[in-house]
Amino acid sequence: MSEATVSRVLNGKPGISDATRTAVLTALDVLGYERPTKLRGERARLVGLVLPELQNPIFPAFAEVVAGALSKRGFTPVLCTRTADGVSEADYVEMLLDQHVSGIIFCGGLYHQAAAEHEHYHRLHERGLPAVLVNAAIDDLGFPRVSVDDGHAVDQAFNHLVSLGHKRIGLILGPADHAPSNRKLTAFESAARFNDTVNDEDVERVIFSMEGGRAGATRLIKHGVTGIICASDVQALGAIRAARRLGREVPDDISVVGFDDSLFMNCTDPPLTTVRQPIQAMGQAAVTLLVSQVAGTLVPTEEMLFEPELVVRGSTGALKVAAPKPTKAASAA
């Protein structure tokens, strides 16, 4: 835009369209410039969207849903992605506060981990800034939560493997203080007890990566597991790689179930059986909760649970039963 147009916006002159005026003021906010005093009460409605990474396809997919829903409601999403050697979640919160955002939506944040630093969440709560947490969180943070039912996800995966004849089923999870993983573990232990398949060696704690899934699956397969449930699709891809490195075929020898139904999981070899997170419904709900808070409406802080869906593809199959060895009488005949 021309300097004259920007000048007319900043000085509150008439003759400027609402779209142009909004674009100029939003640019000021995003770039960190202070608005003129007379316009500070009309600050553009920015919403922070804080994600742990973009390598796992589930997070860009969620960001797309949330960004679209925010834009339709007149908000501008500001994407913040943590990196191991870069800006931390707490640093992003400080930046967003400096930009006077209307609220923040967290997906996959440190609120999942009991041993992580949570001071920035407490600060947001004390300031009364609207925020929403997506998926299982530690207790007592005081924010509305939108979560997938992790327990039901494991129940679906476990029952699917049992129906295929698998007797020894293993579970690959995230770190020990990871709230969604612990919910999955509780459901897994209950299902294992019901089916009389309890074995402490059948649970592996690894990082959320393909390498972590491969390491955990290698140990499980060596212990005799034939069906593996993973806490993420990325871990499941690592599990498939582990099976092949050990000379096993998927699904002929080892069945693998993922979690998320990330983009392209139907294009893997074999296509991945997984439990789908309803990210469209969850993303819309998260935005609705945030916008309601911004409007001054009290919203419940109780967790909203969304039911996942088992998507059966080619990475799971019936357990092969070894052919019986011929008897001596049959051999003699």
Short mmCIF file of C-alpha atoms in Angstrom, two decimals, residues 154 171-176 178 180-186 188 203-208 212-213 216 220 229-232 235:
data_model
loop_
_atom_site.label_atom_id
_atom_site.label_comp_id
_atom_site.label_asym_id
_atom_site.label_seq_id
_atom_site.Cartn_x
_atom_site.Cartn_y
_atom_site.Cartn_z
CA VAL A 154 -6.47 -48.30 22.83
CA LEU A 171 2.29 -51.11 23.44
CA ILE A 172 4.70 -48.34 22.46
CA LEU A 173 4.20 -45.07 24.36
CA GLY A 174 5.84 -41.71 24.97
CA PRO A 175 7.77 -40.65 28.12
CA ALA A 176 6.67 -41.74 31.59
CA HIS A 178 3.31 -37.90 29.26
CA PRO A 180 -1.93 -38.99 26.90
CA SER A 181 0.46 -41.97 27.02
CA ASN A 182 -0.48 -42.71 30.62
CA ARG A 183 -4.16 -42.74 29.70
CA LYS A 184 -3.39 -45.20 26.93
CA LEU A 185 -1.40 -47.35 29.37
CA THR A 186 -4.29 -47.54 31.83
CA PHE A 188 -4.05 -51.21 27.79
CA VAL A 203 5.15 -52.00 27.18
CA GLU A 204 7.91 -49.74 25.82
CA ARG A 205 8.50 -46.06 26.62
CA VAL A 206 10.27 -44.19 23.82
CA ILE A 207 10.45 -40.73 22.25
CA PHE A 208 7.88 -39.71 19.65
CA GLY A 212 11.91 -44.41 18.96
CA GLY A 213 9.22 -46.62 17.44
CA GLY A 216 10.66 -50.10 21.06
CA LEU A 220 8.83 -56.15 21.75
CA ILE A 229 -0.13 -50.65 19.28
CA CYS A 230 1.73 -47.34 18.93
CA ALA A 231 0.96 -43.94 20.46
CA SER A 232 1.58 -42.17 17.14
CA GLN A 235 6.20 -44.53 15.94
#
